Every structure is written in structure tokens, then in C-alpha cells.
Coordinates of C-alpha atoms in Angstrom, one line a residue:
M17 CA 41.7 204.5 -81.5
K18 CA 39.2 201.6 -81.2
L19 CA 38.7 202.5 -77.5
L20 CA 38.0 206.1 -78.4
L21 CA 35.5 205.1 -81.1
S22 CA 33.7 202.7 -78.7
S23 CA 33.4 205.5 -76.1
V24 CA 32.0 207.9 -78.7
L25 CA 29.4 205.3 -79.8
A26 CA 28.4 204.9 -76.2
A27 CA 27.9 208.6 -75.9
P28 CA 24.1 208.7 -76.5
A29 CA 23.4 206.7 -73.3
S30 CA 25.8 208.8 -71.4
L31 CA 24.2 212.1 -72.6
M32 CA 20.9 211.0 -71.0
K33 CA 22.3 211.2 -67.5
P34 CA 21.1 214.2 -65.3
A35 CA 23.1 217.3 -64.8
S36 CA 23.9 216.2 -61.2
S37 CA 25.9 213.3 -62.6
V38 CA 28.4 215.8 -64.2
K39 CA 28.9 217.4 -60.8
T40 CA 29.6 214.0 -59.4
V41 CA 32.2 213.3 -62.1
K42 CA 33.8 216.6 -61.4
L43 CA 34.0 215.9 -57.7
E44 CA 35.5 212.5 -58.4
I45 CA 38.2 214.0 -60.6
L46 CA 39.0 216.8 -58.1
H47 CA 39.4 214.3 -55.3
R48 CA 41.8 212.0 -57.2
H49 CA 45.2 212.1 -55.5
R50 CA 48.2 212.3 -57.8
S51 CA 50.2 210.3 -55.3
L52 CA 48.1 207.3 -56.1
P53 CA 48.2 205.5 -59.5
H54 CA 45.1 206.2 -61.6
L55 CA 44.9 202.6 -62.8
E56 CA 42.0 203.1 -65.2
R57 CA 43.8 205.9 -66.9
K58 CA 47.1 203.9 -67.1
F59 CA 45.3 201.0 -68.7
Y60 CA 43.5 203.3 -71.1
H61 CA 46.7 204.8 -72.3
F62 CA 48.4 201.4 -72.5
M63 CA 45.6 200.1 -74.7
M64 CA 45.7 203.3 -76.9
G65 CA 49.4 203.0 -77.3
M66 CA 49.3 199.3 -78.1
I67 CA 46.5 199.7 -80.7
C68 CA 48.5 202.5 -82.4
F69 CA 51.7 200.5 -82.2
S70 CA 50.0 197.4 -83.7
L71 CA 48.4 199.4 -86.6
Y72 CA 51.7 201.0 -87.5
A73 CA 53.7 197.9 -87.1
F74 CA 51.6 195.5 -89.1
L75 CA 48.9 197.3 -91.1
V76 CA 49.7 200.8 -92.3
E77 CA 52.7 202.7 -93.5
K78 CA 53.8 206.3 -92.9
T79 CA 51.5 208.2 -95.3
T80 CA 48.4 206.2 -94.3
A81 CA 49.3 206.7 -90.6
L82 CA 49.6 210.4 -91.0
L83 CA 46.3 210.5 -92.8
L84 CA 44.5 208.6 -90.1
L85 CA 46.0 210.7 -87.4
A86 CA 44.9 213.9 -89.2
L87 CA 41.4 212.6 -90.0
I88 CA 40.6 210.9 -86.7
G89 CA 43.0 212.5 -84.2
G90 CA 42.8 216.0 -85.6
P91 CA 39.0 216.5 -85.0
L92 CA 39.4 215.0 -81.5
V93 CA 42.0 217.6 -80.7
V94 CA 39.8 220.4 -82.1
L95 CA 36.8 219.2 -80.0
D96 CA 39.0 218.9 -76.9
I97 CA 40.0 222.6 -77.3
L98 CA 36.4 223.7 -78.1
R99 CA 35.0 222.0 -75.0
L100 CA 37.1 224.4 -72.8
K101 CA 35.1 227.3 -74.3
N102 CA 31.7 225.6 -74.2
P103 CA 30.3 224.3 -70.9
E104 CA 27.8 221.9 -72.6
M105 CA 30.5 220.3 -74.7
N106 CA 32.7 220.0 -71.6
D107 CA 29.9 218.2 -69.8
V108 CA 29.6 215.7 -72.6
A109 CA 33.3 215.1 -72.5
L110 CA 33.2 214.6 -68.7
R111 CA 30.4 212.0 -69.1
I112 CA 32.3 210.1 -71.7
F113 CA 35.9 210.4 -70.5
G114 CA 35.6 211.6 -66.9
K115 CA 36.9 208.3 -65.4
F116 CA 40.1 208.7 -67.3
M117 CA 40.7 212.4 -66.6
R118 CA 43.0 214.3 -64.2
R119 CA 41.9 217.4 -62.3
E120 CA 44.0 219.8 -64.5
E121 CA 42.2 218.5 -67.6
L122 CA 39.0 220.1 -66.4
K123 CA 40.4 223.4 -67.5
S124 CA 43.1 222.4 -70.0
V125 CA 43.4 220.1 -73.0
S126 CA 43.5 216.4 -72.2
G127 CA 46.3 213.9 -72.5
N128 CA 44.6 212.4 -75.5
S129 CA 45.3 215.6 -77.5
F130 CA 49.0 215.6 -76.5
F131 CA 49.1 211.9 -77.4
V132 CA 47.8 212.6 -80.9
M133 CA 50.1 215.6 -81.4
G134 CA 53.1 213.5 -80.2
L135 CA 52.3 210.7 -82.7
L136 CA 51.9 213.2 -85.5
V137 CA 55.4 214.6 -84.8
I138 CA 57.2 211.4 -84.5
V139 CA 55.5 209.7 -87.5
A140 CA 56.2 212.7 -89.6
F141 CA 59.9 213.2 -88.8
F142 CA 61.3 209.9 -87.6
P143 CA 61.9 206.5 -89.2
K144 CA 59.4 203.7 -88.5
P145 CA 61.7 201.6 -86.2
V146 CA 62.2 204.7 -84.0
V147 CA 58.5 205.5 -83.9
L148 CA 57.5 202.0 -82.9
L149 CA 60.0 201.8 -80.1
S150 CA 59.0 205.3 -78.8
V151 CA 55.3 204.3 -78.8
L152 CA 56.2 201.2 -76.8
Y153 CA 58.0 203.3 -74.2
L154 CA 54.9 205.5 -73.8
A155 CA 52.5 202.5 -73.7
I156 CA 54.6 200.3 -71.4
G157 CA 57.4 202.1 -69.7
D158 CA 55.5 205.1 -68.5
P159 CA 52.5 203.3 -66.9
V160 CA 54.8 200.8 -65.3
A161 CA 57.0 203.5 -63.8
A162 CA 54.0 205.4 -62.5
V163 CA 52.3 202.3 -60.9
V164 CA 55.5 200.8 -59.3
G165 CA 56.7 204.2 -58.2
S166 CA 53.3 205.0 -56.5
F167 CA 53.1 201.7 -54.7
Y168 CA 56.7 201.0 -53.9
G169 CA 58.7 204.2 -54.6
R170 CA 60.7 205.0 -51.5
H171 CA 63.9 206.6 -53.0
K172 CA 63.1 209.7 -54.9
I173 CA 65.1 211.0 -58.0
I174 CA 63.1 213.9 -59.4
G175 CA 60.0 215.2 -57.7
K176 CA 57.7 212.3 -57.0
K177 CA 59.6 210.0 -59.4
S178 CA 61.6 207.2 -57.8
W179 CA 64.4 204.8 -58.4
E180 CA 61.9 201.9 -58.0
G181 CA 59.7 203.3 -60.8
A182 CA 62.7 204.0 -63.0
G183 CA 64.0 200.5 -62.5
A184 CA 60.7 198.9 -63.4
N185 CA 60.5 201.2 -66.5
F186 CA 64.1 200.1 -67.5
L187 CA 63.3 196.4 -67.1
C188 CA 60.0 196.5 -69.0
S189 CA 61.2 198.8 -71.8
S190 CA 64.5 196.8 -72.2
L191 CA 62.5 193.6 -72.6
A192 CA 60.1 195.2 -75.0
S193 CA 63.1 196.6 -77.1
W194 CA 64.9 193.3 -77.0
A195 CA 61.7 191.5 -78.2
M196 CA 61.3 194.0 -81.0
G197 CA 64.9 193.7 -82.1
F198 CA 64.9 189.9 -82.0
S199 CA 61.4 189.1 -83.4
Y200 CA 60.3 192.2 -85.5
F201 CA 63.6 193.7 -86.8
G202 CA 65.3 190.3 -87.1
F203 CA 68.4 191.2 -85.1
S204 CA 71.0 188.8 -83.9
A205 CA 70.8 187.9 -80.1
E206 CA 73.7 190.2 -79.4
K207 CA 72.4 193.1 -81.4
A208 CA 68.9 192.7 -79.9
L209 CA 70.5 192.8 -76.4
I210 CA 72.2 196.1 -77.3
L211 CA 68.9 197.5 -78.4
G212 CA 67.3 196.3 -75.2
L213 CA 69.8 198.1 -73.0
L214 CA 69.7 201.2 -75.2
G215 CA 65.9 201.2 -75.3
G216 CA 65.5 200.8 -71.5
T217 CA 67.9 203.7 -70.9
V218 CA 66.1 206.0 -73.4
S219 CA 62.7 205.2 -71.9
V220 CA 63.9 206.0 -68.4
L221 CA 65.5 209.3 -69.5
A222 CA 62.4 210.4 -71.4
E223 CA 60.1 209.6 -68.5
L224 CA 62.3 211.3 -65.9
L225 CA 62.7 214.5 -68.0
P226 CA 61.1 217.4 -66.0
T227 CA 58.9 219.4 -68.4
P228 CA 55.7 221.5 -68.1
I229 CA 54.4 219.8 -71.3
D230 CA 52.2 216.6 -70.9
D231 CA 54.3 213.5 -71.0
N232 CA 52.0 211.9 -73.6
F233 CA 53.8 214.3 -76.0
T234 CA 57.3 214.6 -74.5
I235 CA 57.9 210.8 -73.9
P236 CA 57.5 209.8 -77.6
V237 CA 59.2 212.9 -79.0
V238 CA 62.1 212.8 -76.6
S239 CA 62.5 209.0 -77.0
S240 CA 62.6 209.5 -80.8
L241 CA 65.2 212.2 -80.5
L242 CA 67.4 210.2 -78.2
L243 CA 67.1 207.0 -80.2
S244 CA 68.0 208.9 -83.4
V245 CA 71.1 210.5 -81.8
L246 CA 72.3 207.3 -80.1
T247 CA 71.8 205.1 -83.2
L248 CA 73.9 207.6 -85.2
A249 CA 76.8 206.6 -83.0
L250 CA 75.8 203.0 -82.7
P251 CA 74.1 202.1 -86.0
L252 CA 71.3 199.5 -85.5
F253 CA 68.7 200.1 -88.1

């Protein structure tokens, strides 16, 4: 959220750019290859995820989190939808967020909107431990899988997704889950290890799931569903 606010505050300077700069941004977006990792976008989503994770982990509870998502995220989603109907608004969005955008977002709602909607769903319907882990999988596991898979993926699983990317996702998500279990939830070493293995598996399954919906929505929601089902059979929280 902080990164979004800083971008909005910087908007006046961006709005002074000539119209030709918007065409340049559009061309840059159109020429981005999906086979290569969009590192700026991955870092942006990592920061967004970690900021939201930190706020929910240490500063706010469920009611406040839902209120903040509604008051801050809600208007951003509405503006994202409106820009698709208004060329001038779309040009402003391109000047501010163009370097983070994919080509399909020129004519459809952005990953930011799916991220906000995904957070609203999981915060509203799932317990806090599940939400925190699911946000970590989106912030850490998904970018790691994309970057490692793009550079080193040689053995494909589904579409462009590879065993190498899935392995990197499993390793990082397992470590993150283990660290959460041991340090934040206060689990024993054995219980934290179980959570780590469980979390890595959930993160990989959520990231590999083929779906037409943006993964900024599906990864946290699917992760929350899987964690909830698995922890019914193996109570951890």
C-alpha cells in the first residue's frame, strides 16, 4: 500500500509528460515478452505482499484490515475499471504504473485489482494464520517460481511452468512457512517442520493451478482453501 501511495503522490510530475510518452509506454508494454521475467513487476508485487503481510501480522486485526482494504483498495479497483472506459484516465494510469504492467492490462483490469479482491476474500473468510501464510506464498513463492522458471526452467509441467520453478517455489515457501511456524506461531521444531512441508506443497499447487483468472487472486484464495482443508485433517492452528 505504501508503494501505491508513493506512486500516486508522484503523479503530478508524471502528468506533465507529453502525449508521446504514453505511446512510448504502450509500445514498451506491448513488446515485453512473457517468456522473460518482468523483474520490476515481480519486485513490486513482492513489496506489496510483504507490506500487507507485515500490517496484518503486527499492526491490525481482521476488522481494521477489511476496513482499510475497502477504503483504500476499493477506490483503486473502481478507478482501475473506470480507466478502461476513459482514455484520459487510462493514460494517467500508464504514466504512473506502466513499468509494472503486462500487455493484457492495457485493455483489462490490472493485477493490483485482483490482488485487492483476493485479500478481501481471504481476510473476510479465513483465520489469520491461514491468511498470513497465503499472502507469503503470493509475495515470495510466486515471484521466485516465475524468475527461476524463466531463467532456468528446462523441464515443463503445465504450459510454461517448469519443475525448476516449482522446486524453487517449494523451497522458499517451505522456509517461509517453517519460519512463521517457529518464530510467529511458537510451534515446536517438529510442528514447524510439518508446517513448512505442508506450506511448500500448498504454494506449489496454488501456483501451478491453470485458471483464466489472474493469479494475484487465485494464489491467495486457493492457498487459503487448501490450507484450511489440510489443517482439518492435520490440526496445526
